[in-house]
mmCIF file of C-alpha atoms in Angstrom:
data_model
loop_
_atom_site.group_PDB
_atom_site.id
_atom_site.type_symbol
_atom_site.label_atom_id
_atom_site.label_comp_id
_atom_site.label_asym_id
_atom_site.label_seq_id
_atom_site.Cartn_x
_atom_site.Cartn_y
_atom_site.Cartn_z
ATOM 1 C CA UNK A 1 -83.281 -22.052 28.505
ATOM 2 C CA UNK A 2 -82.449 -18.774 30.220
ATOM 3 C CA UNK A 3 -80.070 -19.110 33.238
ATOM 4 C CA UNK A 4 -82.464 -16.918 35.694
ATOM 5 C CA UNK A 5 -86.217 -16.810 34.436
ATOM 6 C CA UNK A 6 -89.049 -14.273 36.248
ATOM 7 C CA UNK A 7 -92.216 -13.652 34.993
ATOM 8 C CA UNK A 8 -92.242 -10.565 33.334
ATOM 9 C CA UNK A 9 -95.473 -9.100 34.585
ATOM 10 C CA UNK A 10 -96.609 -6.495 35.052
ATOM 11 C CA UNK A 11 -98.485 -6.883 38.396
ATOM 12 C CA UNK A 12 -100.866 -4.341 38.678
ATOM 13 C CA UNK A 13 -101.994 -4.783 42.302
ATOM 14 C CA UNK A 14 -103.763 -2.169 44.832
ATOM 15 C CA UNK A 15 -102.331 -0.474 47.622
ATOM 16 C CA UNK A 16 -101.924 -2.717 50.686
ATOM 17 C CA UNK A 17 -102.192 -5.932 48.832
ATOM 18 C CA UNK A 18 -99.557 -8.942 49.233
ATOM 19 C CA UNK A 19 -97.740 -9.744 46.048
ATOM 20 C CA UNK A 20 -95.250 -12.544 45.182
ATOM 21 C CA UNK A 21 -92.605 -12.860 42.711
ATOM 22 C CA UNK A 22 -90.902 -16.134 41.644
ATOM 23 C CA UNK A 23 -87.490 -16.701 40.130
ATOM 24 C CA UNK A 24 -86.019 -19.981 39.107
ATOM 25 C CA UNK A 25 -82.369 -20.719 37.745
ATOM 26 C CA UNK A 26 -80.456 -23.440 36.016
ATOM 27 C CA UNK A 27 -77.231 -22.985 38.009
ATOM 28 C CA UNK A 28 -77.247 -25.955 40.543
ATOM 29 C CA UNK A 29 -73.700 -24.515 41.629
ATOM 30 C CA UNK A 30 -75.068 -20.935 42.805
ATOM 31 C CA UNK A 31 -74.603 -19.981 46.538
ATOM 32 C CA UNK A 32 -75.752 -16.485 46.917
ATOM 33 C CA UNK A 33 -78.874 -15.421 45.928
ATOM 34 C CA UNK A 34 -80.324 -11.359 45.797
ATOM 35 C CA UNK A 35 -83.101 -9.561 44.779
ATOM 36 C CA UNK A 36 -82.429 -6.387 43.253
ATOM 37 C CA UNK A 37 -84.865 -3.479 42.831
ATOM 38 C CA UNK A 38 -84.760 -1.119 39.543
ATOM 39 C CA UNK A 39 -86.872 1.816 39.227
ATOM 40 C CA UNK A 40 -87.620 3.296 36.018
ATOM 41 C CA UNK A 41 -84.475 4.581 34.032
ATOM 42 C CA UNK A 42 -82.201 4.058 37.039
ATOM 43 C CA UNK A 43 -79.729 1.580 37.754
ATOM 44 C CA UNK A 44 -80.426 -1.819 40.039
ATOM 45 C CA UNK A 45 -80.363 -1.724 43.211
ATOM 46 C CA UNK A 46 -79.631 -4.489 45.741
ATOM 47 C CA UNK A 47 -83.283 -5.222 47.487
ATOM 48 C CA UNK A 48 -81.928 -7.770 49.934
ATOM 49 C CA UNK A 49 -79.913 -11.196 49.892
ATOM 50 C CA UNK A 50 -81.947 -14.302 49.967
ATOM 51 C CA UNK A 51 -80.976 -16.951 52.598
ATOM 52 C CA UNK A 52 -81.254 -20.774 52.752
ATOM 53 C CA UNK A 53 -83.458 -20.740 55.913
ATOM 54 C CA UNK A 54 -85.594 -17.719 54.494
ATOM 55 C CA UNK A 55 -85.257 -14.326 55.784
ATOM 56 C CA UNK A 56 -87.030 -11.035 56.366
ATOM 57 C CA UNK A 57 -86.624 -7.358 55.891
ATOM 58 C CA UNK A 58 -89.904 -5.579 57.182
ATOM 59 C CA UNK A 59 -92.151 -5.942 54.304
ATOM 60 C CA UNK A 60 -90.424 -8.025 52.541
ATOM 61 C CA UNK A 61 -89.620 -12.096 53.014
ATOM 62 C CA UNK A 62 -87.393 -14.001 50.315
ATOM 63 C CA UNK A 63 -87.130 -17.321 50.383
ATOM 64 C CA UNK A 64 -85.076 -20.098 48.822
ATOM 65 C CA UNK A 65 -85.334 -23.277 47.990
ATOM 66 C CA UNK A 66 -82.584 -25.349 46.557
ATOM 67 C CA UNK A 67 -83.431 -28.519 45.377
ATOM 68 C CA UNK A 68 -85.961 -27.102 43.399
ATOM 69 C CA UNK A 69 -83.793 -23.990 42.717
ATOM 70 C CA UNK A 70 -86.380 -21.787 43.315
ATOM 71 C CA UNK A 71 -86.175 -18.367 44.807
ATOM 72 C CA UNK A 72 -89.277 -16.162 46.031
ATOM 73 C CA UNK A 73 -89.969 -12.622 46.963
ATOM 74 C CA UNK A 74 -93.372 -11.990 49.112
ATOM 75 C CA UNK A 75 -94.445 -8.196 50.076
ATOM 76 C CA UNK A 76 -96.735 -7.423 52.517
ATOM 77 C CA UNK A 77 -98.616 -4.136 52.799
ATOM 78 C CA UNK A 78 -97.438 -3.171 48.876
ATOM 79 C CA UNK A 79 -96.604 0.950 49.092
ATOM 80 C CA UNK A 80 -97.046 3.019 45.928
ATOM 81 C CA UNK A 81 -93.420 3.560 46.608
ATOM 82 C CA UNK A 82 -93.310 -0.185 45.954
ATOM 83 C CA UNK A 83 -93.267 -0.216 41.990
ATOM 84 C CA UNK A 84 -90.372 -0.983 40.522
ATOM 85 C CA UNK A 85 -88.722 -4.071 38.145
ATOM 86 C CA UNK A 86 -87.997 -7.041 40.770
ATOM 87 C CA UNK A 87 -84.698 -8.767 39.551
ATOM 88 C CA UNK A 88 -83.620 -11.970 40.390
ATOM 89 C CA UNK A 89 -80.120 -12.571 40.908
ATOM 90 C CA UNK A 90 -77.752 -15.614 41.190
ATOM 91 C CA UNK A 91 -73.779 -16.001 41.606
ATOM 92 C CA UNK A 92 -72.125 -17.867 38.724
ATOM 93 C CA UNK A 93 -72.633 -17.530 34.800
ATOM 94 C CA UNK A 94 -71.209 -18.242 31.668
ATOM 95 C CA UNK A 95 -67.262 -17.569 32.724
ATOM 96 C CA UNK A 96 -67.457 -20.096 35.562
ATOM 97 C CA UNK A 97 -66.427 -17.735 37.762
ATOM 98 C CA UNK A 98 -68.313 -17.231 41.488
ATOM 99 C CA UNK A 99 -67.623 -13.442 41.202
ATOM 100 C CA UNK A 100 -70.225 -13.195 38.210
ATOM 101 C CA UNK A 101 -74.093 -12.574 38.790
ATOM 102 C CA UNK A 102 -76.171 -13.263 36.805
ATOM 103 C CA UNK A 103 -79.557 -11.582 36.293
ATOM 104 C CA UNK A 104 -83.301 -12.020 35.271
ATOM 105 C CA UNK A 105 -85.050 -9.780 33.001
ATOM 106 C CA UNK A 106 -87.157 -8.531 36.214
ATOM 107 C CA UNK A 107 -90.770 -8.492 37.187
ATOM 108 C CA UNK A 108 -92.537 -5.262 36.379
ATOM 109 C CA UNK A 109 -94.625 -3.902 39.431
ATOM 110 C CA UNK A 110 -97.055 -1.277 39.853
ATOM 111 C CA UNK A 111 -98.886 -0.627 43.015
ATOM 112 C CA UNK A 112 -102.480 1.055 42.269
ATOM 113 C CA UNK A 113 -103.820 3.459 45.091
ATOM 114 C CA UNK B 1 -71.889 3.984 51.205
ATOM 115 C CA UNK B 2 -70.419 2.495 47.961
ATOM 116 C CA UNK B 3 -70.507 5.190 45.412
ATOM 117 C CA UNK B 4 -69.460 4.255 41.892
ATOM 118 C CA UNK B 5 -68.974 6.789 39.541
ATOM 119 C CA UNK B 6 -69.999 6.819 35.406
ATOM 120 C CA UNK B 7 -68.154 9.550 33.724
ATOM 121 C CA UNK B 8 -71.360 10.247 31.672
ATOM 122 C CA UNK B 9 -75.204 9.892 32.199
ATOM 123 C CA UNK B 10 -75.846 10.927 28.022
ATOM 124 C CA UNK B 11 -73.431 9.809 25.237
ATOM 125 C CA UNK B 12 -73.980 10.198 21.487
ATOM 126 C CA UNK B 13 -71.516 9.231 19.208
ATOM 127 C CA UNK B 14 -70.993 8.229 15.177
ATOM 128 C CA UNK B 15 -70.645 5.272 13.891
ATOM 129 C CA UNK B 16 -67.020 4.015 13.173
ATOM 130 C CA UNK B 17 -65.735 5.769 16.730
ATOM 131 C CA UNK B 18 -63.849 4.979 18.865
ATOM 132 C CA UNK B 19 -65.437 5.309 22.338
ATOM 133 C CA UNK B 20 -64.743 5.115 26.024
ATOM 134 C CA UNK B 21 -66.679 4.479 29.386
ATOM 135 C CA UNK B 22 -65.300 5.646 32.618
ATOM 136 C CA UNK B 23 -66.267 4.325 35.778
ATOM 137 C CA UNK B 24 -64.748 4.679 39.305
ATOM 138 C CA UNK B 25 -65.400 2.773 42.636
ATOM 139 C CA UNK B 26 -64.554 4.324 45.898
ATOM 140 C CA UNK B 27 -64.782 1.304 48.382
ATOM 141 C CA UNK B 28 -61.565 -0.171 47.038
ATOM 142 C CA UNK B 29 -63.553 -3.215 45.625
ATOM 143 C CA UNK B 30 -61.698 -5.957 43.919
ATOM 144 C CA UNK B 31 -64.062 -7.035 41.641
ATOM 145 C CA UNK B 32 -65.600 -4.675 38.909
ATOM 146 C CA UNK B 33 -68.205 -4.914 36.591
ATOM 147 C CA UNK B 34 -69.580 -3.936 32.724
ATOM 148 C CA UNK B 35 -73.014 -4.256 31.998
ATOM 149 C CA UNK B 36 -75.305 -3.231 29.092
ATOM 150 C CA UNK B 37 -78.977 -3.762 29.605
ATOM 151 C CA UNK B 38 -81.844 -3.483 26.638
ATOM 152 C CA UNK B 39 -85.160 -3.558 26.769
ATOM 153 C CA UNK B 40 -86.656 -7.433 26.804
ATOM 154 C CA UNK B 41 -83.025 -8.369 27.477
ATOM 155 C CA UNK B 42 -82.303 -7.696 30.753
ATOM 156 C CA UNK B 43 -78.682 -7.022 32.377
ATOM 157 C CA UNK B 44 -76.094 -8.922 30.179
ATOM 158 C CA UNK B 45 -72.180 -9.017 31.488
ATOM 159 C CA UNK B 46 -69.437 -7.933 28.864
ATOM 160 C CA UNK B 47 -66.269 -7.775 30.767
ATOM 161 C CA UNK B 48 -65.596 -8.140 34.703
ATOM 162 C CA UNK B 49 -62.237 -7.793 36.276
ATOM 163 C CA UNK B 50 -60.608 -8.863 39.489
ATOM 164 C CA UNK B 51 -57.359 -7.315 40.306
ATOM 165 C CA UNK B 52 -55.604 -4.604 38.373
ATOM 166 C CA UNK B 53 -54.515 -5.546 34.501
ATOM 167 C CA UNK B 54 -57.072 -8.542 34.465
ATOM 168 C CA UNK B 55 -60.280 -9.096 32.444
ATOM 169 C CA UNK B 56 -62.568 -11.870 31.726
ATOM 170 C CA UNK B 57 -65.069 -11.896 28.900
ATOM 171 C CA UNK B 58 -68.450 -12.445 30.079
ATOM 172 C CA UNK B 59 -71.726 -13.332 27.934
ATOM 173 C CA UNK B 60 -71.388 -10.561 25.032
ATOM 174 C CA UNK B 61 -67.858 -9.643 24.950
ATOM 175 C CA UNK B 62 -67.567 -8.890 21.292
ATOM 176 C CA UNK B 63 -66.772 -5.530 20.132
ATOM 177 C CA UNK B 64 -65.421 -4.408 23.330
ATOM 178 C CA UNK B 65 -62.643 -4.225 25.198
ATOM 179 C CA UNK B 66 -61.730 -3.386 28.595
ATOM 180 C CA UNK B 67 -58.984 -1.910 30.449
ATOM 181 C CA UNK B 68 -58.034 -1.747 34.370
ATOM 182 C CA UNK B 69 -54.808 -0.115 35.028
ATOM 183 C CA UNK B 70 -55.625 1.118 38.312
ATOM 184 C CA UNK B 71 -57.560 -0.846 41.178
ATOM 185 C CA UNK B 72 -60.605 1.919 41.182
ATOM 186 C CA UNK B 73 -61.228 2.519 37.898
ATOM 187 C CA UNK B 74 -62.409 0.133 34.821
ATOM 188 C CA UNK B 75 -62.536 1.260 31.351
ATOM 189 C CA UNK B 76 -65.016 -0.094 28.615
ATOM 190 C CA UNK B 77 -63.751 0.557 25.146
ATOM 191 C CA UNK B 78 -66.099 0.619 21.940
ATOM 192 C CA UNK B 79 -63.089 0.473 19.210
ATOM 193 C CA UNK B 80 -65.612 1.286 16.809
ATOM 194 C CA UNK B 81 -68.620 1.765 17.500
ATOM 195 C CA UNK B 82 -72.098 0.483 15.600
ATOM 196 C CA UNK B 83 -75.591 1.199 15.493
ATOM 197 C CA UNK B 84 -76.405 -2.234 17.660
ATOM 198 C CA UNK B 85 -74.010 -0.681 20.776
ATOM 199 C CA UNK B 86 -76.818 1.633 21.319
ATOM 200 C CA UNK B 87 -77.655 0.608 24.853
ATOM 201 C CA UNK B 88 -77.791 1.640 28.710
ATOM 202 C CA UNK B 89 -74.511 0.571 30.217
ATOM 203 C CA UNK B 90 -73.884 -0.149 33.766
ATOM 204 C CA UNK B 91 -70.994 -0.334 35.454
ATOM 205 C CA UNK B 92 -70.861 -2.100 39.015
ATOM 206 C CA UNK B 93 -68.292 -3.176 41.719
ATOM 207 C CA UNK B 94 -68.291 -5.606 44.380
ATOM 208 C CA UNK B 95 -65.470 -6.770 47.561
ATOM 209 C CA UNK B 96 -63.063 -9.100 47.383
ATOM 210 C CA UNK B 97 -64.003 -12.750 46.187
ATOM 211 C CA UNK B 98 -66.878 -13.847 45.194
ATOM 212 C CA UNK B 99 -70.445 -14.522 46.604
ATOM 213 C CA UNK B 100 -71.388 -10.670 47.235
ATOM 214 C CA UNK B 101 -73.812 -8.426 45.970
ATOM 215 C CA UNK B 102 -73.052 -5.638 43.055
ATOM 216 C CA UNK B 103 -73.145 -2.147 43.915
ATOM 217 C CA UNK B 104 -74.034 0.006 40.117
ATOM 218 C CA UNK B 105 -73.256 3.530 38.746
ATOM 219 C CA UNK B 106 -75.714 5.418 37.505
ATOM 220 C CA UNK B 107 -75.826 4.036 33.653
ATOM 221 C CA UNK B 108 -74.574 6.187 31.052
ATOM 222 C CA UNK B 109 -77.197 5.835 28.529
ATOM 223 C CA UNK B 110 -75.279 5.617 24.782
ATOM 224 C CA UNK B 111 -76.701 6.384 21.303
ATOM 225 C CA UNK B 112 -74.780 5.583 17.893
ATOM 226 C CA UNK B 113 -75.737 7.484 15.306
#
């Protein structure tokens, strides 16, 4: 079982639409939680964190929820400037170490106009 | 902003060589990061390191090594190189401890003749 599992896509949604990505993870010793954002041929960039109580950034509202370990990404009003990979990103791996992330393979997005 | 620097965006080497990947942080981060990332496989650690002169393996250490002699800088060594190294490769630093989101390079994309 992989340690951080998306769906792969792709979404193919039209402009405006709401979209949501979901991430789960096998880590029940995490504590920080990101979504990073990867456009084609460039490297990942950090999206936002994801919070225990849920938390917004304009558009976009990530949510977590532990018990199920269970993360979510919901955006509102999708922008062609929206499509990208989606990764989902946990603390801890293989090394046992809290400095490590650890990474899904990404959801593939592409907003239609 | 955090800027980390890849010596190289394009890389093509022979098989059998010995190669090296540069990468400098500017933020004096503690913690720094190598990465290669194929398609269908997502972002896979190889080496991270915490202070200066220490390195632990992550998920696909073999055939690499690493080397941090000086707090902004971390080296990834190929001591000689195959076909199956072909890959993107990330580098990526983050503060002190653990818990905090990566900040990448640019990638320095690396064929292997």
């Amino acid at each position: 079982r992989k340690e951080v599992e998306q769906d792969p896509g792709p979404f193919n949604v039209p402009e405006g639409a709401t979209v949501a990505f979901n991430c789960t993870y096998s880590n029940s010793a995490s504590q920080s939680f990101f979504w990073y954002r990867q456009d084609c041929r460039k490297e990942p960039k950090l999206l936002m964190s994801v919070y225990s109580s849920g938390n917004e950034d304009g558009r976009f509202t990530a949510q977590l929820n532990r018990a199920s370990q269970y993360i979510s990404l919901l955006i509102r009003d999708s922008k062609l400037s929206d499509s990208a990979t989606y990764l989902c990103v946990v603390n801890g791996g293989s090394s046992g170490s809290a400095r490590q992330l650890t990474f899904g393979s990404g959801t593939q997005l592409t907003v239609l106009p | 902003d955090v800027k980390v620097t890849q010596s190289s965006r394009y890389l093509v080497k022979r098989t059998g060589e010995k190669v090296f990947l540069e990468c400098v942080q500017d933020m004096d981060h503690e913690n720094m990061f190598w990465y290669r990332q194929d398609p269908g496989l997502g972002l896979r650690l190889i080496y991270f390191s915490y202070d200066v002169k220490m390195k632990e393996k992550g998920d696909i250490p073999e055939g690499y090594s690493v080397s941090r002699e000086k707090k902004e800088r971390f080296s990834l060594i190929l001591e000689s190189a195959s076909t199956n190294q072909t890959s993107m490769y990330l580098c990526a630093s983050s503060p002190t401890g653990g818990y905090q989101p990566q900040h990448f390079g640019d990638g320095t994309r690396l064929s292997i003749l």
